[in-house]
Amino acid sequence: MSDAAIAKSPAKSGGSKLAIVYVTCLFFIWALVTNLLDPLLKTMKTVFTLTPVEASLTGFAFFIAYGVMSMPSAAFLSKFGYAKSVMVGLGGIVAGCFIAIAAAKLHTFALVLTALFVMASGITLLQVAANPLIASMGRPEDSSFRLNLSQAFNSLGAACGLWFGANFLLKGQIFEKGITITDAMREQALGFVSNVYFVIGAGLALFILAIFFVRRQITEAAPKTGHFVNPLSALSSKWANLGAIGIFLYVGAEVAISLNLLLFLEQTHILNIPAEQAGKMTTFYMVFAMIGRFAGSALLKSFKDYWLLTAVAVGAIALSLVVIFTKDMVPSPHAGDVNLLLATVPLTTGLIPAFAALLIGLFNSIMFPTIFTLTLQRSSAPASATSGLLCMAIVGGAFLPLAFAKIEEMTGSKSLAFIAPLICYIYVLWFALVSKNAPTHEIEDEAVAGGH
């Protein structure tokens, strides 16, 4: 080796390590941006006086991008490569942030929805690129470690998004119960929205610059881009379809609960706490999910994946039933002295469904990757096509929250709205049980699950 080559080696090694760090950060970034949706929904609902279905359009506008933009993202990646895809994906989030700022200044809810779709389009491209990229950046025998570390950062980003949103989006008089909302309060709340997305947009603009400086190392480490594989070609496989339905329903259930958890916890008969405090408590939903991912990884060494999926599906079903059937106990104006007793009951009984709803996060934790892997092992379609179809199925996060909100409007109860995720978990249970006896095969071509 020449002296010049020796001199370049440390820099190249250092640049490669820095590239790995930056790509790992992508998992944190898209989770943080995605989980700002929960406190944002509360803000939009309050500021624009929206019905549950109207408010749930925030989730719809965001997650519909997975269905619309997955195939264009895969085509873009195959043509332009990984480094450009990462920078363009981040650029999409930045563009969405500045559209959100304009929406807040103009007081336009429709523009907020546009901003969310643009952000999610960028995130879709990031997910298509980042998973196979991080797997290939380094020694093959360490790829599992890098993927697990990235998934841990994904969970950390989700928890931080909820905490950050609760602290900076849910402040101000407008969220105090029983108060008459004024234009000044709306202006203040939308100002907080503008500030949050300005900080994120400006920060990510700088991060794009950092990615630009290591783009060569990313390109050198990235898998070779090939021809575009249409995910819809996997529709010919029975198990690809069953798995896609499973991903659609699971993601829909997770998002429906997450988007409404803050509104559920703050209710008088549940915890009767301010919106900001309820928002902070929703962080535990993702903390439980992070714990479940680590525990699930360890348990998969001792238990079959379909049995573990069966167990977590049963747990999620049981907790959903607890939320649905725990009676709302509110003092009656005609109950006389009994009110003295019932006045202390709501907090006690409310803790049960509140904890049950938060604990669902623990059982959600391994559902996505386990459904993904079980499907890939059983699908008769190429793994790349099956993987693409499963990623498109994340669009379930757009539709199930609407079903949740509609049930709430029809029944007047957020507790009964948990019927929507309950049905989803019942399907996941059925999928786990029937997958036990289905024929399997080795996964031959590349397919890496996205972080969710």
Tab-separated table of C-alpha atoms in Angstrom:
chain	number	residue	atom	x	y	z
A	1	MET	CA	0.000	0.000	0.000
A	2	SER	CA	1.364	3.442	-0.886
A	3	ASP	CA	2.016	6.162	1.650
A	4	ALA	CA	-0.845	8.156	0.149
A	5	ALA	CA	-3.254	5.266	0.538
A	6	ILE	CA	-2.144	4.734	4.125
A	7	ALA	CA	-2.714	8.405	4.845
A	8	LYS	CA	-6.239	8.246	3.439
A	9	SER	CA	-7.340	5.124	5.284
A	10	PRO	CA	-8.001	6.677	8.728
A	11	ALA	CA	-10.021	9.512	7.211
A	12	LYS	CA	-12.047	7.098	5.128
A	13	SER	CA	-12.642	4.905	8.166
A	14	GLY	CA	-13.645	7.913	10.233
A	15	GLY	CA	-15.976	9.124	7.470
A	16	SER	CA	-17.623	5.710	7.232
A	17	LYS	CA	-18.249	5.609	10.975
A	18	LEU	CA	-19.707	9.105	10.828
A	19	ALA	CA	-21.944	8.022	7.942
A	20	ILE	CA	-23.241	5.098	10.052
A	21	VAL	CA	-24.016	7.500	12.906
A	22	TYR	CA	-25.890	9.866	10.565
A	23	VAL	CA	-27.920	7.076	8.956
A	24	THR	CA	-28.790	5.664	12.398
A	25	CYS	CA	-30.044	9.134	13.347
A	26	LEU	CA	-32.576	8.921	10.511
A	27	PHE	CA	-34.548	6.311	12.483
A	28	PHE	CA	-34.740	8.727	15.426
A	29	ILE	CA	-35.725	11.644	13.181
A	30	TRP	CA	-38.687	10.075	11.408
A	31	ALA	CA	-40.032	8.594	14.661
A	32	LEU	CA	-39.866	11.989	16.375
A	33	VAL	CA	-41.640	13.765	13.514
A	34	THR	CA	-44.298	11.030	13.255
A	35	ASN	CA	-45.117	11.093	16.962
A	36	LEU	CA	-45.621	14.827	17.046
A	37	LEU	CA	-48.952	13.946	15.417
A	38	ASP	CA	-50.503	13.002	18.765
A	39	PRO	CA	-50.170	16.382	20.544
A	40	LEU	CA	-50.708	18.143	17.197
A	41	LEU	CA	-54.110	16.452	16.842
A	42	LYS	CA	-55.130	17.843	20.252
A	43	THR	CA	-53.971	21.311	19.214
A	44	MET	CA	-55.837	21.216	15.896
A	45	LYS	CA	-58.993	19.841	17.530
A	46	THR	CA	-58.974	22.645	20.097
A	47	VAL	CA	-57.924	25.548	17.893
A	48	PHE	CA	-60.253	24.777	14.965
A	49	THR	CA	-63.061	23.223	17.085
A	50	LEU	CA	-63.030	19.967	15.121
A	51	THR	CA	-65.179	16.859	15.496
A	52	PRO	CA	-63.350	13.572	16.277
A	53	VAL	CA	-63.492	12.516	12.618
A	54	GLU	CA	-62.242	15.912	11.404
A	55	ALA	CA	-59.391	15.881	13.926
A	56	SER	CA	-58.377	12.360	12.868
A	57	LEU	CA	-57.695	13.710	9.379
A	58	THR	CA	-54.259	14.715	10.730
A	59	GLY	CA	-53.359	11.027	10.939
A	60	PHE	CA	-55.049	10.314	7.617
A	61	ALA	CA	-53.096	13.027	5.779
A	62	PHE	CA	-49.848	11.683	7.195
A	63	PHE	CA	-50.226	7.930	6.774
A	64	ILE	CA	-51.948	8.020	3.390
A	65	ALA	CA	-48.535	9.029	2.050
A	66	TYR	CA	-47.288	5.474	2.645
A	67	GLY	CA	-49.856	4.181	0.171
A	68	VAL	CA	-49.375	6.958	-2.357
A	69	MET	CA	-45.600	7.436	-2.211
A	70	SER	CA	-44.135	3.963	-1.543
A	71	MET	CA	-43.844	2.963	-5.204
A	72	PRO	CA	-42.554	6.377	-6.387
A	73	SER	CA	-40.007	6.260	-3.541
A	74	ALA	CA	-38.783	2.804	-4.565
A	75	ALA	CA	-38.516	3.960	-8.191
A	76	PHE	CA	-36.580	7.078	-7.130
A	77	LEU	CA	-34.180	4.959	-5.051
A	78	SER	CA	-33.554	2.535	-7.906
A	79	LYS	CA	-32.718	5.432	-10.267
A	80	PHE	CA	-30.810	7.889	-8.061
A	81	GLY	CA	-29.305	5.745	-5.301
A	82	TYR	CA	-29.225	5.864	-1.516
A	83	ALA	CA	-27.348	9.079	-0.695
A	84	LYS	CA	-29.594	11.262	-2.886
A	85	SER	CA	-32.695	9.455	-1.598
A	86	VAL	CA	-31.747	10.210	2.018
A	87	MET	CA	-31.137	13.903	1.264
A	88	VAL	CA	-34.341	14.254	-0.776
A	89	GLY	CA	-36.323	12.435	1.945
A	90	LEU	CA	-34.994	14.820	4.588
A	91	GLY	CA	-35.732	17.705	2.231
A	92	GLY	CA	-39.346	16.558	2.032
A	93	ILE	CA	-39.635	16.738	5.835
A	94	VAL	CA	-38.083	20.219	5.842
A	95	ALA	CA	-40.506	21.379	3.134
A	96	GLY	CA	-43.418	19.996	5.142
A	97	CYS	CA	-42.213	21.818	8.271
A	98	PHE	CA	-42.175	25.169	6.497
A	99	ILE	CA	-45.597	24.526	4.958
A	100	ALA	CA	-46.811	23.843	8.523
A	101	ILE	CA	-45.374	27.206	9.612
A	102	ALA	CA	-47.273	28.920	6.786
A	103	ALA	CA	-50.441	27.030	7.771
A	104	ALA	CA	-50.094	28.237	11.365
A	105	LYS	CA	-49.589	31.836	10.217
A	106	LEU	CA	-52.604	31.634	7.871
A	107	HIS	CA	-54.791	29.709	10.364
A	108	THR	CA	-55.626	27.122	7.690
A	109	PHE	CA	-56.291	23.519	8.737
A	110	ALA	CA	-56.288	22.253	5.142
A	111	LEU	CA	-52.747	23.575	4.724
A	112	VAL	CA	-51.726	21.773	7.924
A	113	LEU	CA	-52.929	18.533	6.313
A	114	THR	CA	-50.910	19.329	3.193
A	115	ALA	CA	-47.825	19.884	5.332
A	116	LEU	CA	-48.286	16.529	7.055
A	117	PHE	CA	-48.618	14.713	3.722
A	118	VAL	CA	-45.403	16.328	2.439
A	119	MET	CA	-43.519	15.417	5.635
A	120	ALA	CA	-44.743	11.816	5.460
A	121	SER	CA	-43.754	11.585	1.794
A	122	GLY	CA	-40.202	12.453	2.790
A	123	ILE	CA	-40.308	9.914	5.614
A	124	THR	CA	-41.564	7.219	3.222
A	125	LEU	CA	-38.497	7.754	1.023
A	126	LEU	CA	-36.263	7.659	4.114
A	127	GLN	CA	-37.768	4.350	5.234
A	128	VAL	CA	-37.345	2.800	1.792
A	129	ALA	CA	-33.660	3.792	1.784
A	130	ALA	CA	-32.474	3.678	5.394
A	131	ASN	CA	-33.197	0.063	6.368
A	132	PRO	CA	-31.174	-1.752	3.681
A	133	LEU	CA	-28.587	1.039	3.915
A	134	ILE	CA	-27.838	0.575	7.622
A	135	ALA	CA	-27.735	-3.209	7.151
A	136	SER	CA	-25.023	-2.859	4.512
A	137	MET	CA	-22.845	-0.250	6.256
A	138	GLY	CA	-20.172	-2.368	7.879
A	139	ARG	CA	-19.309	-6.003	8.403
A	140	PRO	CA	-22.129	-8.379	7.347
A	141	GLU	CA	-21.867	-10.300	10.632
A	142	ASP	CA	-22.679	-7.060	12.508
A	143	SER	CA	-25.728	-6.128	10.402
A	144	SER	CA	-28.184	-7.503	12.970
A	145	PHE	CA	-26.572	-5.372	15.685
A	146	ARG	CA	-26.797	-2.236	13.540
A	147	LEU	CA	-30.463	-2.868	12.689
A	148	ASN	CA	-31.406	-3.497	16.320
A	149	LEU	CA	-29.552	-0.373	17.422
A	150	SER	CA	-31.374	1.642	14.758
A	151	GLN	CA	-34.739	0.239	15.881
A	152	ALA	CA	-33.898	1.250	19.466
A	153	PHE	CA	-33.257	4.795	18.249
A	154	ASN	CA	-36.604	4.615	16.433
A	155	SER	CA	-38.394	3.860	19.706
A	156	LEU	CA	-36.411	6.551	21.508
A	157	GLY	CA	-37.391	9.059	18.832
A	158	ALA	CA	-41.052	8.107	19.221
A	159	ALA	CA	-40.946	8.699	22.977
A	160	CYS	CA	-39.089	11.992	22.498
A	161	GLY	CA	-41.629	13.126	19.912
A	162	LEU	CA	-44.480	12.626	22.357
A	163	TRP	CA	-42.605	14.327	25.205
A	164	PHE	CA	-41.385	17.212	23.040
A	165	GLY	CA	-44.853	17.769	21.611
A	166	ALA	CA	-46.513	17.719	25.026
A	167	ASN	CA	-44.060	20.295	26.369
A	168	PHE	CA	-44.112	22.706	23.441
A	169	LEU	CA	-47.467	22.213	21.667
A	170	LEU	CA	-49.840	21.858	24.612
A	171	LYS	CA	-49.080	25.003	26.583
A	172	GLY	CA	-51.338	27.989	27.032
A	173	GLN	CA	-54.757	28.877	28.394
A	174	ILE	CA	-56.558	27.363	25.426
A	175	PHE	CA	-56.078	23.872	26.882
A	176	GLU	CA	-57.567	24.704	30.286
A	177	LYS	CA	-60.881	22.936	30.850
A	178	GLY	CA	-64.076	24.972	30.848
A	179	ILE	CA	-62.448	28.101	29.447
A	180	THR	CA	-63.948	30.241	26.686
A	181	ILE	CA	-61.520	30.161	23.764
A	182	THR	CA	-60.551	33.538	22.323
A	183	ASP	CA	-58.755	34.494	19.105
A	184	ALA	CA	-55.704	35.475	21.156
A	185	MET	CA	-55.534	31.966	22.615
A	186	ARG	CA	-55.778	30.425	19.146
A	187	GLU	CA	-53.021	32.749	17.941
A	188	GLN	CA	-50.783	31.674	20.821
A	189	ALA	CA	-51.391	27.943	20.246
A	190	LEU	CA	-50.665	28.229	16.524
A	191	GLY	CA	-47.557	30.245	17.382
A	192	PHE	CA	-46.296	27.238	19.365
A	193	VAL	CA	-46.948	25.024	16.314
A	194	SER	CA	-44.981	27.439	14.132
A	195	ASN	CA	-42.059	27.504	16.603
A	196	VAL	CA	-41.856	23.713	16.903
A	197	TYR	CA	-41.780	23.090	13.174
A	198	PHE	CA	-39.321	25.931	12.610
A	199	VAL	CA	-36.864	24.332	15.044
A	200	ILE	CA	-37.283	20.911	13.410
A	201	GLY	CA	-37.071	22.282	9.867
A	202	ALA	CA	-33.971	24.379	10.585
A	203	GLY	CA	-32.289	21.511	12.412
A	204	LEU	CA	-32.949	19.061	9.580
A	205	ALA	CA	-31.692	21.561	6.997
A	206	LEU	CA	-28.354	21.535	8.816
A	207	PHE	CA	-28.489	17.746	9.032
A	208	ILE	CA	-28.908	17.523	5.232
A	209	LEU	CA	-25.677	19.486	4.955
A	210	ALA	CA	-23.984	16.973	7.258
A	211	ILE	CA	-25.261	14.087	5.105
A	212	PHE	CA	-23.943	15.862	2.009
A	213	PHE	CA	-20.394	15.745	3.384
A	214	VAL	CA	-20.530	11.949	3.878
A	215	ARG	CA	-22.521	11.169	0.725
A	216	ARG	CA	-19.512	9.413	-0.869
A	217	GLN	CA	-19.113	7.063	2.105
A	218	ILE	CA	-22.845	6.301	2.004
A	219	THR	CA	-22.698	5.537	-1.716
A	220	GLU	CA	-19.663	3.262	-1.291
A	221	ALA	CA	-21.302	1.285	1.539
A	222	ALA	CA	-24.804	1.122	0.026
A	223	PRO	CA	-26.214	-1.941	-1.736
A	224	LYS	CA	-26.208	-1.703	-5.504
A	225	THR	CA	-29.483	-0.299	-6.770
A	226	GLY	CA	-31.216	-2.524	-9.299
A	227	HIS	CA	-34.372	-2.546	-11.326
A	228	PHE	CA	-37.612	-1.372	-9.748
A	229	VAL	CA	-39.810	-4.197	-8.454
A	230	ASN	CA	-43.538	-3.440	-8.411
A	231	PRO	CA	-44.905	-4.344	-4.946
A	232	LEU	CA	-48.320	-5.062	-6.495
A	233	SER	CA	-46.833	-8.142	-8.168
A	234	ALA	CA	-46.937	-9.780	-4.713
A	235	LEU	CA	-50.746	-9.744	-4.801
A	236	SER	CA	-50.584	-13.122	-6.552
A	237	SER	CA	-49.419	-14.704	-3.265
A	238	LYS	CA	-52.013	-15.680	-0.651
A	239	TRP	CA	-49.605	-15.127	2.244
A	240	ALA	CA	-48.403	-11.788	0.919
A	241	ASN	CA	-52.041	-10.646	0.958
A	242	LEU	CA	-52.710	-12.041	4.447
A	243	GLY	CA	-49.556	-10.403	5.768
A	244	ALA	CA	-50.396	-7.078	4.107
A	245	ILE	CA	-53.822	-7.137	5.795
A	246	GLY	CA	-52.066	-7.900	9.080
A	247	ILE	CA	-49.688	-4.933	8.706
A	248	PHE	CA	-52.572	-2.688	7.569
A	249	LEU	CA	-54.660	-3.544	10.634
A	250	TYR	CA	-51.813	-3.612	13.166
A	251	VAL	CA	-50.421	-0.217	12.122
A	252	GLY	CA	-53.969	1.141	12.009
A	253	ALA	CA	-54.629	-0.060	15.562
A	254	GLU	CA	-51.352	1.333	16.896
A	255	VAL	CA	-51.864	4.730	15.268
A	256	ALA	CA	-55.559	4.951	16.245
A	257	ILE	CA	-54.681	4.377	19.905
A	258	SER	CA	-51.632	6.650	19.829
A	259	LEU	CA	-53.479	9.561	18.205
A	260	ASN	CA	-56.350	9.378	20.704
A	261	LEU	CA	-54.467	8.405	23.849
A	262	LEU	CA	-53.949	11.974	25.045
A	263	LEU	CA	-57.642	12.800	24.537
A	264	PHE	CA	-58.586	9.547	26.289
A	265	LEU	CA	-56.408	10.111	29.370
A	266	GLU	CA	-57.441	13.723	29.980
A	267	GLN	CA	-61.153	12.854	30.250
A	268	THR	CA	-62.856	13.645	33.553
A	269	HIS	CA	-63.829	10.030	34.246
A	270	ILE	CA	-60.385	8.668	33.333
A	271	LEU	CA	-57.553	10.750	34.873
A	272	ASN	CA	-59.036	14.267	34.763
A	273	ILE	CA	-55.668	15.905	34.090
A	274	PRO	CA	-54.550	18.858	31.917
A	275	ALA	CA	-53.708	18.204	28.265
A	276	GLU	CA	-49.989	18.871	28.765
A	277	GLN	CA	-49.777	16.325	31.580
A	278	ALA	CA	-51.790	13.780	29.599
A	279	GLY	CA	-49.464	14.329	26.637
A	280	LYS	CA	-46.443	13.590	28.790
A	281	MET	CA	-48.078	10.406	30.073
A	282	THR	CA	-48.535	9.115	26.520
A	283	THR	CA	-44.750	8.849	26.393
A	284	PHE	CA	-45.103	5.661	28.440
A	285	TYR	CA	-47.003	4.090	25.527
A	286	MET	CA	-43.802	4.246	23.471
A	287	VAL	CA	-41.518	3.492	26.426
A	288	PHE	CA	-43.458	0.253	26.950
A	289	ALA	CA	-43.048	-0.463	23.216
A	290	MET	CA	-39.281	0.065	23.500
A	291	ILE	CA	-39.099	-2.294	26.497
A	292	GLY	CA	-41.170	-4.829	24.566
A	293	ARG	CA	-38.800	-4.722	21.589
A	294	PHE	CA	-35.790	-5.553	23.733
A	295	ALA	CA	-37.688	-8.237	25.675
A	296	GLY	CA	-39.184	-9.654	22.486
A	297	SER	CA	-35.761	-9.961	20.855
A	298	ALA	CA	-34.577	-12.006	23.821
A	299	LEU	CA	-37.709	-14.191	23.943
A	300	LEU	CA	-37.478	-14.988	20.226
A	301	LYS	CA	-34.338	-16.990	21.011
A	302	SER	CA	-36.436	-19.391	23.093
A	303	PHE	CA	-39.915	-19.269	21.546
A	304	LYS	CA	-41.267	-19.627	18.010
A	305	ASP	CA	-42.199	-16.318	16.436
A	306	TYR	CA	-45.815	-17.333	15.777
A	307	TRP	CA	-46.322	-18.334	19.440
A	308	LEU	CA	-44.891	-15.028	20.640
A	309	LEU	CA	-47.137	-13.143	18.201
A	310	THR	CA	-50.080	-15.169	19.547
A	311	ALA	CA	-49.198	-14.169	23.117
A	312	VAL	CA	-48.888	-10.445	22.423
A	313	ALA	CA	-52.112	-10.460	20.353
A	314	VAL	CA	-53.972	-12.061	23.278
A	315	GLY	CA	-52.493	-9.434	25.610
A	316	ALA	CA	-53.565	-6.555	23.358
A	317	ILE	CA	-57.073	-8.027	23.030
A	318	ALA	CA	-57.396	-8.402	26.794
A	319	LEU	CA	-56.262	-4.832	27.471
A	320	SER	CA	-58.593	-3.446	24.784
A	321	LEU	CA	-61.488	-5.276	26.451
A	322	VAL	CA	-60.509	-3.755	29.813
A	323	VAL	CA	-60.708	-0.274	28.276
A	324	ILE	CA	-64.034	-1.018	26.564
A	325	PHE	CA	-65.814	-2.605	29.515
A	326	THR	CA	-64.546	-0.488	32.421
A	327	LYS	CA	-67.656	1.528	33.227
A	328	ASP	CA	-67.588	5.307	33.248
A	329	MET	CA	-68.496	6.193	36.827
A	330	VAL	CA	-69.502	9.820	37.117
A	331	PRO	CA	-71.544	11.212	40.046
A	332	SER	CA	-75.244	11.559	39.208
A	333	PRO	CA	-77.097	14.772	40.098
A	334	HIS	CA	-79.875	12.567	41.584
A	335	ALA	CA	-77.706	10.271	43.678
A	336	GLY	CA	-77.893	12.242	46.923
A	337	ASP	CA	-75.327	11.280	49.541
A	338	VAL	CA	-73.978	8.557	47.249
A	339	ASN	CA	-72.206	11.357	45.389
A	340	LEU	CA	-69.845	11.692	48.337
A	341	LEU	CA	-68.614	8.170	47.597
A	342	LEU	CA	-68.737	8.415	43.811
A	343	ALA	CA	-66.781	11.663	43.900
A	344	THR	CA	-63.716	9.591	44.800
A	345	VAL	CA	-64.467	6.776	42.336
A	346	PRO	CA	-63.626	8.256	38.920
A	347	LEU	CA	-59.890	8.555	39.642
A	348	THR	CA	-59.771	4.998	41.035
A	349	THR	CA	-61.671	3.348	38.211
A	350	GLY	CA	-60.084	5.637	35.652
A	351	LEU	CA	-56.613	4.397	36.508
A	352	ILE	CA	-57.555	0.904	35.315
A	353	PRO	CA	-58.459	1.762	31.690
A	354	ALA	CA	-55.727	4.431	31.596
A	355	PHE	CA	-53.015	1.931	32.530
A	356	ALA	CA	-54.539	-0.706	30.232
A	357	ALA	CA	-54.443	1.680	27.258
A	358	LEU	CA	-50.829	2.678	27.952
A	359	LEU	CA	-49.759	-0.951	28.438
A	360	ILE	CA	-51.021	-1.898	24.962
A	361	GLY	CA	-47.763	-0.357	23.748
A	362	LEU	CA	-45.854	-3.241	25.356
A	363	PHE	CA	-47.841	-5.812	23.367
A	364	ASN	CA	-47.663	-3.783	20.144
A	365	SER	CA	-43.870	-3.834	20.294
A	366	ILE	CA	-42.996	-6.956	18.286
A	367	MET	CA	-46.095	-7.179	16.090
A	368	PHE	CA	-44.765	-5.255	13.089
A	369	PRO	CA	-41.433	-7.081	12.580
A	370	THR	CA	-42.941	-10.476	13.465
A	371	ILE	CA	-45.848	-10.173	11.007
A	372	PHE	CA	-43.309	-8.932	8.452
A	373	THR	CA	-40.975	-11.914	8.887
A	374	LEU	CA	-43.734	-14.530	9.095
A	375	THR	CA	-45.111	-13.206	5.806
A	376	LEU	CA	-41.764	-13.169	4.009
A	377	GLN	CA	-41.122	-16.775	5.049
A	378	ARG	CA	-44.491	-17.926	3.674
A	379	SER	CA	-45.074	-15.718	0.637
A	380	SER	CA	-44.633	-17.325	-2.783
A	381	ALA	CA	-43.792	-13.921	-4.304
A	382	PRO	CA	-40.217	-12.549	-4.442
A	383	ALA	CA	-39.151	-11.137	-1.084
A	384	SER	CA	-38.511	-7.676	-2.551
A	385	ALA	CA	-42.055	-7.480	-3.935
A	386	THR	CA	-43.574	-8.868	-0.729
A	387	SER	CA	-41.551	-6.421	1.354
A	388	GLY	CA	-42.737	-3.532	-0.816
A	389	LEU	CA	-46.371	-4.594	-0.472
A	390	LEU	CA	-46.020	-4.834	3.316
A	391	CYS	CA	-44.503	-1.349	3.471
A	392	MET	CA	-47.405	-0.001	1.400
A	393	ALA	CA	-49.786	-1.591	3.924
A	394	ILE	CA	-48.576	0.902	6.553
A	395	VAL	CA	-51.278	3.080	4.967
A	396	GLY	CA	-53.603	1.397	7.483
A	397	GLY	CA	-52.498	4.165	9.823
A	398	ALA	CA	-54.565	6.544	7.707
A	399	PHE	CA	-57.856	4.633	7.839
A	400	LEU	CA	-58.246	2.977	11.251
A	401	PRO	CA	-58.106	6.287	13.167
A	402	LEU	CA	-61.086	7.409	11.069
A	403	ALA	CA	-62.979	4.259	12.114
A	404	PHE	CA	-62.009	4.928	15.754
A	405	ALA	CA	-63.285	8.505	15.504
A	406	LYS	CA	-66.522	7.445	13.792
A	407	ILE	CA	-67.305	4.913	16.533
A	408	GLU	CA	-66.636	7.642	19.101
A	409	GLU	CA	-69.025	10.017	17.349
A	410	MET	CA	-71.727	7.326	17.091
A	411	THR	CA	-71.450	6.153	20.716
A	412	GLY	CA	-70.188	9.288	22.441
A	413	SER	CA	-67.480	7.197	24.113
A	414	LYS	CA	-63.747	6.984	23.505
A	415	SER	CA	-63.728	3.751	25.507
A	416	LEU	CA	-66.129	2.057	23.077
A	417	ALA	CA	-64.055	3.384	20.164
A	418	PHE	CA	-61.407	0.844	21.215
A	419	ILE	CA	-63.619	-1.686	19.412
A	420	ALA	CA	-61.767	-0.637	16.225
A	421	PRO	CA	-58.269	-1.688	17.430
A	422	LEU	CA	-59.809	-4.728	19.155
A	423	ILE	CA	-60.989	-6.100	15.796
A	424	CYS	CA	-57.495	-5.494	14.374
A	425	TYR	CA	-55.839	-7.455	17.184
A	426	ILE	CA	-58.280	-10.336	16.703
A	427	TYR	CA	-57.101	-10.602	13.091
A	428	VAL	CA	-53.447	-10.541	14.225
A	429	LEU	CA	-54.238	-13.407	16.601
A	430	TRP	CA	-55.847	-15.408	13.782
A	431	PHE	CA	-52.877	-14.677	11.509
A	432	ALA	CA	-50.425	-15.915	14.158
A	433	LEU	CA	-52.355	-19.148	14.687
A	434	VAL	CA	-52.787	-20.048	11.013
A	435	SER	CA	-49.160	-19.235	10.208
A	436	LYS	CA	-48.033	-22.102	12.448
A	437	ASN	CA	-48.890	-24.814	9.913
A	438	ALA	CA	-48.147	-22.885	6.722
A	439	PRO	CA	-45.154	-24.029	4.614
A	440	THR	CA	-42.067	-21.826	4.886
A	441	HIS	CA	-38.953	-21.169	2.812
A	442	GLU	CA	-35.681	-19.288	3.035
A	443	ILE	CA	-35.833	-15.574	2.294
A	444	GLU	CA	-33.547	-15.381	-0.703
A	445	ASP	CA	-33.536	-11.815	-1.957
A	446	GLU	CA	-33.110	-8.667	0.093
A	447	ALA	CA	-36.054	-7.439	2.155
A	448	VAL	CA	-35.678	-5.382	5.299
A	449	ALA	CA	-38.587	-4.288	7.438
A	450	GLY	CA	-39.133	-0.611	8.018
A	451	GLY	CA	-38.988	0.893	11.476
A	452	HIS	CA	-42.391	1.519	12.920
